[in-house]
Structures are given as structure tokens and as C-alpha cells.
Amino acid sequence: MLESLGALTGSPWIYAVVGVSVLLDVFLPVLPSGVLVVTAATAAAAGSTTVAEAAVAEAADHMAQVPGEVPADVPSLLILMLCAAGASVLGDLFAFRIARRGGRLGLAITRSRWLATAQERLGTALAGGGGILVVLARFVPAGRSIVSIGAGVAHRKAREFLPWSALAGVAWTGYSAGLGYFGGQWLGASWTGTAVSVLALFAAGALAAYIVKRPDRTPAPAA
């Protein structure tokens, strides 16, 4: 499996795989979209390191006319981030529109106390300009699904939801890709470095979940 994933990061198909995974994990949170972004960014770090080494070798061997070789089978970090962030916003929009139209998704939310509570908190946060909840929920496992579907079921306006969704997608993509890239720079483009970066991604998700689920301790106003 590791060999297959390593071969995928060296193929142009990695952009399509990452985009589709991020697009669909709003409906299927079990998809490893974050792991894919981290792994591809680690491969991009390996490519940048190799390019730098090749440039040094080319300068050192210039008199001998022995140019360094620049690998062409590593993903571009910029294209990777654009694919992931764009797919994140599109996935949120699809889920939002589908839930807004009603149907089984709305029924499932109204029957689930946990989802209904999350929906209520989301509606209050968006109405009060506290859409930072949307950004935090993007890091929580299945939090993106609850936010996008909950906003649709609550019939929030798109102009209230989409800007925060875009900010959430950019923040999550930047953090995930940054972990993979800088982890690859500091720890080396190995599976150990990738594992450390993935653990840091999960740690951020756990922290975001704690903040989102923490009860409001603001005292009620006196009668």
C-alpha cells in the first residue's frame, strides 16, 4: 500500500485524486483526504530539496559541463493547494445546496440530537457573525459535514456561509500542506516524516473538536 501511495505522488493523477477525495469527504468523512494532502506535500518537499541539490551540483560541475538533473515526477505544491482548497469549497457548496433543498438529509439531522445541537450552534454563530466556528469545524472529523449540511438545513443564506467555507478550506489546506512540506524539509521525505505530519494534523483536529464542543460558560444575564 505504501509503495502504491508513493507511486501515486509521483504521478500527475495525484491532483485529481486529491481533488476528488477532498470534494467527496464532505459526504464520506472516512476518505483520507488530509493524509493524501500531507503525503503529496511531503513529496513536493522532496522535489524542492532535490532541485536545490541539483542546482548546487550544476554550479559545482559547470566547468565540466555536467548539469544536475531536476526531477519532473514530483507534485507542485501550489497546484496541489489550489486543487485541495477549490475542491473543499465546491464540496461544501454541494452539500449546502443539497441539504437546503430538504429531503432525507434534513430528516436525519432533525432526528439526531447531536446534529441538531450542532446545527443550532451553527445558525447562532453565523447569524451573529461568529463564522469562525465554520473554520474550526473544518479540522474536526466529520465537522465539515455537520457545518455544510447544517447550514443548508437551517436555510442560511449562501452569502453568510460561503465566505467562511472558503476561509475554512484555505486554512485547512494551508495547514495540511504546510505540515507535509515543512515536515519533509525538516524530517526528510520519508514515511516517518509523513507519519509525524499526519499525527500533527490529527492533533489539530482533536484540539478543534474540543473547542467546538466546549460548552458556553458565558453567564446568563440577570433578570
Short mmCIF file of C-alpha atoms in Angstrom, two decimals:
data_model
loop_
_atom_site.label_atom_id
_atom_site.label_comp_id
_atom_site.label_asym_id
_atom_site.label_seq_id
_atom_site.Cartn_x
_atom_site.Cartn_y
_atom_site.Cartn_z
CA MET A 1 0.00 0.00 0.00
CA LEU A 2 2.79 2.41 0.90
CA GLU A 3 4.53 1.67 -2.38
CA SER A 4 1.32 2.39 -4.31
CA LEU A 5 0.81 5.70 -2.48
CA GLY A 6 4.42 6.64 -3.13
CA ALA A 7 4.00 5.91 -6.84
CA LEU A 8 0.79 7.97 -6.91
CA THR A 9 2.52 11.07 -5.53
CA GLY A 10 4.91 10.87 -8.47
CA SER A 11 2.08 10.89 -11.00
CA PRO A 12 0.06 13.83 -12.37
CA TRP A 13 -3.01 11.89 -11.24
CA ILE A 14 -2.25 12.94 -7.67
CA TYR A 15 -4.00 16.27 -8.30
CA ALA A 16 -7.19 14.55 -9.48
CA VAL A 17 -7.11 12.04 -6.62
CA VAL A 18 -6.63 14.76 -4.01
CA GLY A 19 -9.34 16.94 -5.57
CA VAL A 20 -11.91 14.13 -5.75
CA SER A 21 -11.11 12.94 -2.23
CA VAL A 22 -11.47 16.42 -0.73
CA LEU A 23 -14.62 17.05 -2.76
CA LEU A 24 -16.34 13.87 -1.59
CA ASP A 25 -15.24 13.64 2.03
CA VAL A 26 -17.97 16.10 2.98
CA PHE A 27 -20.33 13.17 2.22
CA LEU A 28 -17.87 10.38 3.14
CA PRO A 29 -15.74 11.62 6.05
CA VAL A 30 -13.82 8.32 6.11
CA LEU A 31 -11.94 9.32 2.94
CA PRO A 32 -8.27 10.07 3.84
CA SER A 33 -8.16 13.45 2.11
CA GLY A 34 -5.97 15.03 4.77
CA VAL A 35 -3.48 12.16 4.63
CA LEU A 36 -3.31 12.50 0.84
CA VAL A 37 -2.61 16.23 1.03
CA VAL A 38 0.10 15.73 3.67
CA THR A 39 1.73 12.90 1.72
CA ALA A 40 1.70 14.79 -1.58
CA ALA A 41 3.12 17.90 0.11
CA THR A 42 5.90 15.77 1.61
CA ALA A 43 6.72 14.55 -1.89
CA ALA A 44 6.77 18.18 -3.06
CA ALA A 45 9.27 18.94 -0.30
CA ALA A 46 11.43 16.08 -1.53
CA GLY A 47 11.32 17.53 -5.02
CA SER A 48 12.33 21.01 -3.87
CA THR A 49 15.21 19.56 -1.88
CA THR A 50 16.39 17.56 -4.88
CA VAL A 51 16.12 20.61 -7.13
CA ALA A 52 18.25 22.62 -4.71
CA GLU A 53 20.86 19.86 -4.55
CA ALA A 54 20.84 19.60 -8.33
CA ALA A 55 21.39 23.35 -8.64
CA VAL A 56 24.39 23.16 -6.33
CA ALA A 57 25.77 20.20 -8.25
CA GLU A 58 25.26 22.01 -11.55
CA ALA A 59 27.12 25.06 -10.29
CA ALA A 60 29.95 22.90 -8.95
CA ASP A 61 30.26 20.94 -12.19
CA HIS A 62 29.72 23.87 -14.53
CA MET A 63 33.26 23.82 -15.80
CA ALA A 64 32.94 20.10 -16.56
CA GLN A 65 29.61 20.67 -18.34
CA VAL A 66 27.85 18.09 -16.14
CA PRO A 67 24.39 19.54 -15.45
CA GLY A 68 22.38 18.44 -12.46
CA GLU A 69 19.17 16.56 -13.04
CA VAL A 70 15.91 18.12 -11.95
CA PRO A 71 13.17 15.59 -11.21
CA ALA A 72 9.92 16.02 -13.08
CA ASP A 73 7.90 13.40 -11.19
CA VAL A 74 7.14 15.37 -8.02
CA PRO A 75 3.91 17.31 -7.41
CA SER A 76 3.75 21.09 -7.45
CA LEU A 77 2.86 22.41 -4.02
CA LEU A 78 0.96 25.38 -5.46
CA ILE A 79 -1.17 23.28 -7.82
CA LEU A 80 -1.79 20.78 -5.03
CA MET A 81 -3.05 23.50 -2.69
CA LEU A 82 -5.24 25.07 -5.37
CA CYS A 83 -6.85 21.68 -6.10
CA ALA A 84 -7.46 20.91 -2.43
CA ALA A 85 -8.81 24.34 -1.49
CA GLY A 86 -11.04 24.56 -4.57
CA ALA A 87 -12.42 21.07 -4.02
CA SER A 88 -13.10 21.89 -0.37
CA VAL A 89 -15.24 24.91 -1.25
CA LEU A 90 -17.06 23.04 -4.04
CA GLY A 91 -17.82 20.10 -1.76
CA ASP A 92 -19.18 22.41 0.92
CA LEU A 93 -21.34 24.17 -1.65
CA PHE A 94 -22.76 20.89 -2.99
CA ALA A 95 -23.62 19.65 0.50
CA PHE A 96 -25.09 23.03 1.41
CA ARG A 97 -27.31 23.14 -1.69
CA ILE A 98 -28.49 19.54 -1.35
CA ALA A 99 -29.35 19.98 2.33
CA ARG A 100 -31.07 23.29 1.67
CA ARG A 101 -33.47 21.55 -0.69
CA GLY A 102 -34.56 19.23 2.12
CA GLY A 103 -35.12 15.52 1.84
CA ARG A 104 -33.53 12.72 3.80
CA LEU A 105 -30.54 14.76 4.97
CA GLY A 106 -32.78 17.25 6.73
CA LEU A 107 -34.78 14.44 8.31
CA ALA A 108 -31.62 12.76 9.58
CA ILE A 109 -30.43 15.98 11.21
CA THR A 110 -33.74 16.68 12.91
CA ARG A 111 -33.77 13.15 14.36
CA SER A 112 -30.21 13.36 15.73
CA ARG A 113 -29.85 15.32 18.96
CA TRP A 114 -26.11 15.80 18.43
CA LEU A 115 -26.53 17.03 14.86
CA ALA A 116 -29.47 19.21 15.83
CA THR A 117 -27.40 20.83 18.60
CA ALA A 118 -24.54 21.43 16.17
CA GLN A 119 -27.00 22.89 13.67
CA GLU A 120 -28.42 25.24 16.29
CA ARG A 121 -24.97 26.44 17.35
CA LEU A 122 -24.01 26.94 13.73
CA GLY A 123 -27.09 29.02 12.98
CA THR A 124 -26.47 31.22 16.03
CA ALA A 125 -22.80 31.65 15.16
CA LEU A 126 -23.48 32.59 11.54
CA ALA A 127 -26.28 34.98 12.45
CA GLY A 128 -24.03 36.71 14.98
CA GLY A 129 -21.05 36.92 12.66
CA GLY A 130 -19.22 34.18 14.52
CA GLY A 131 -18.48 32.08 11.49
CA ILE A 132 -15.07 31.16 12.92
CA LEU A 133 -16.95 28.04 14.04
CA VAL A 134 -17.06 27.01 10.38
CA VAL A 135 -13.27 27.30 10.16
CA LEU A 136 -12.68 25.30 13.34
CA ALA A 137 -15.14 22.60 12.32
CA ARG A 138 -13.19 22.06 9.09
CA PHE A 139 -10.41 20.47 11.14
CA VAL A 140 -12.77 18.21 13.11
CA PRO A 141 -13.50 14.73 11.73
CA ALA A 142 -16.98 14.95 10.15
CA GLY A 143 -17.21 18.55 11.32
CA ARG A 144 -17.21 19.80 7.76
CA SER A 145 -20.23 17.62 7.01
CA ILE A 146 -22.16 18.89 10.02
CA VAL A 147 -21.42 22.51 9.20
CA SER A 148 -22.24 22.34 5.49
CA ILE A 149 -25.35 20.19 5.85
CA GLY A 150 -26.47 22.05 8.96
CA ALA A 151 -26.19 25.40 7.23
CA GLY A 152 -28.30 24.11 4.36
CA VAL A 153 -30.98 22.58 6.56
CA ALA A 154 -31.16 25.77 8.62
CA HIS A 155 -31.70 27.68 5.33
CA ARG A 156 -28.80 30.01 5.98
CA LYS A 157 -28.03 32.44 3.20
CA ALA A 158 -25.21 31.49 0.88
CA ARG A 159 -23.50 34.84 1.40
CA GLU A 160 -23.35 34.08 5.13
CA PHE A 161 -21.90 30.60 4.72
CA LEU A 162 -19.66 30.55 1.63
CA PRO A 163 -17.09 33.18 2.70
CA TRP A 164 -16.43 31.25 5.90
CA SER A 165 -16.38 28.00 3.94
CA ALA A 166 -13.73 29.43 1.62
CA LEU A 167 -11.67 30.64 4.58
CA ALA A 168 -12.00 27.22 6.20
CA GLY A 169 -10.88 25.45 3.02
CA VAL A 170 -7.85 27.71 2.61
CA ALA A 171 -6.90 27.39 6.30
CA TRP A 172 -7.22 23.59 6.30
CA THR A 173 -5.35 23.23 3.02
CA GLY A 174 -2.57 25.57 4.12
CA TYR A 175 -2.14 23.78 7.42
CA SER A 176 -2.21 20.28 5.92
CA ALA A 177 0.11 21.11 3.03
CA GLY A 178 2.38 23.10 5.32
CA LEU A 179 2.71 20.15 7.68
CA GLY A 180 3.70 17.84 4.84
CA TYR A 181 6.04 20.31 3.15
CA PHE A 182 7.94 21.59 6.17
CA GLY A 183 7.84 18.17 7.79
CA GLY A 184 9.51 16.82 4.68
CA GLN A 185 12.08 19.62 4.81
CA TRP A 186 12.95 19.10 8.46
CA LEU A 187 12.44 15.37 8.95
CA GLY A 188 13.19 14.19 5.43
CA ALA A 189 10.83 12.90 2.76
CA SER A 190 10.30 9.56 4.47
CA TRP A 191 7.32 7.71 5.83
CA THR A 192 8.46 8.68 9.32
CA GLY A 193 8.25 12.37 8.45
CA THR A 194 4.87 11.84 6.82
CA ALA A 195 3.58 9.99 9.89
CA VAL A 196 4.67 12.82 12.21
CA SER A 197 2.91 15.36 9.97
CA VAL A 198 -0.28 13.26 9.89
CA LEU A 199 -0.22 12.97 13.69
CA ALA A 200 0.07 16.76 13.90
CA LEU A 201 -2.96 17.03 11.60
CA PHE A 202 -4.97 14.71 13.86
CA ALA A 203 -3.83 16.68 16.92
CA ALA A 204 -5.17 19.88 15.37
CA GLY A 205 -8.46 18.09 14.72
CA ALA A 206 -8.69 16.95 18.32
CA LEU A 207 -7.99 20.47 19.59
CA ALA A 208 -10.57 21.97 17.24
CA ALA A 209 -13.13 19.37 18.35
CA TYR A 210 -12.52 20.29 21.98
CA ILE A 211 -13.00 24.00 21.26
CA VAL A 212 -16.15 23.45 19.18
CA LYS A 213 -17.76 21.08 21.68
CA ARG A 214 -16.79 23.08 24.76
CA PRO A 215 -19.95 24.33 26.46
CA ASP A 216 -20.58 28.05 26.55
CA ARG A 217 -19.55 29.27 30.00
CA THR A 218 -20.82 32.81 29.49
CA PRO A 219 -23.08 33.60 32.47
CA ALA A 220 -26.71 34.33 31.69
CA PRO A 221 -27.79 37.96 32.19
CA ALA A 222 -29.71 38.73 35.35
CA ALA A 223 -33.45 39.11 35.10
#
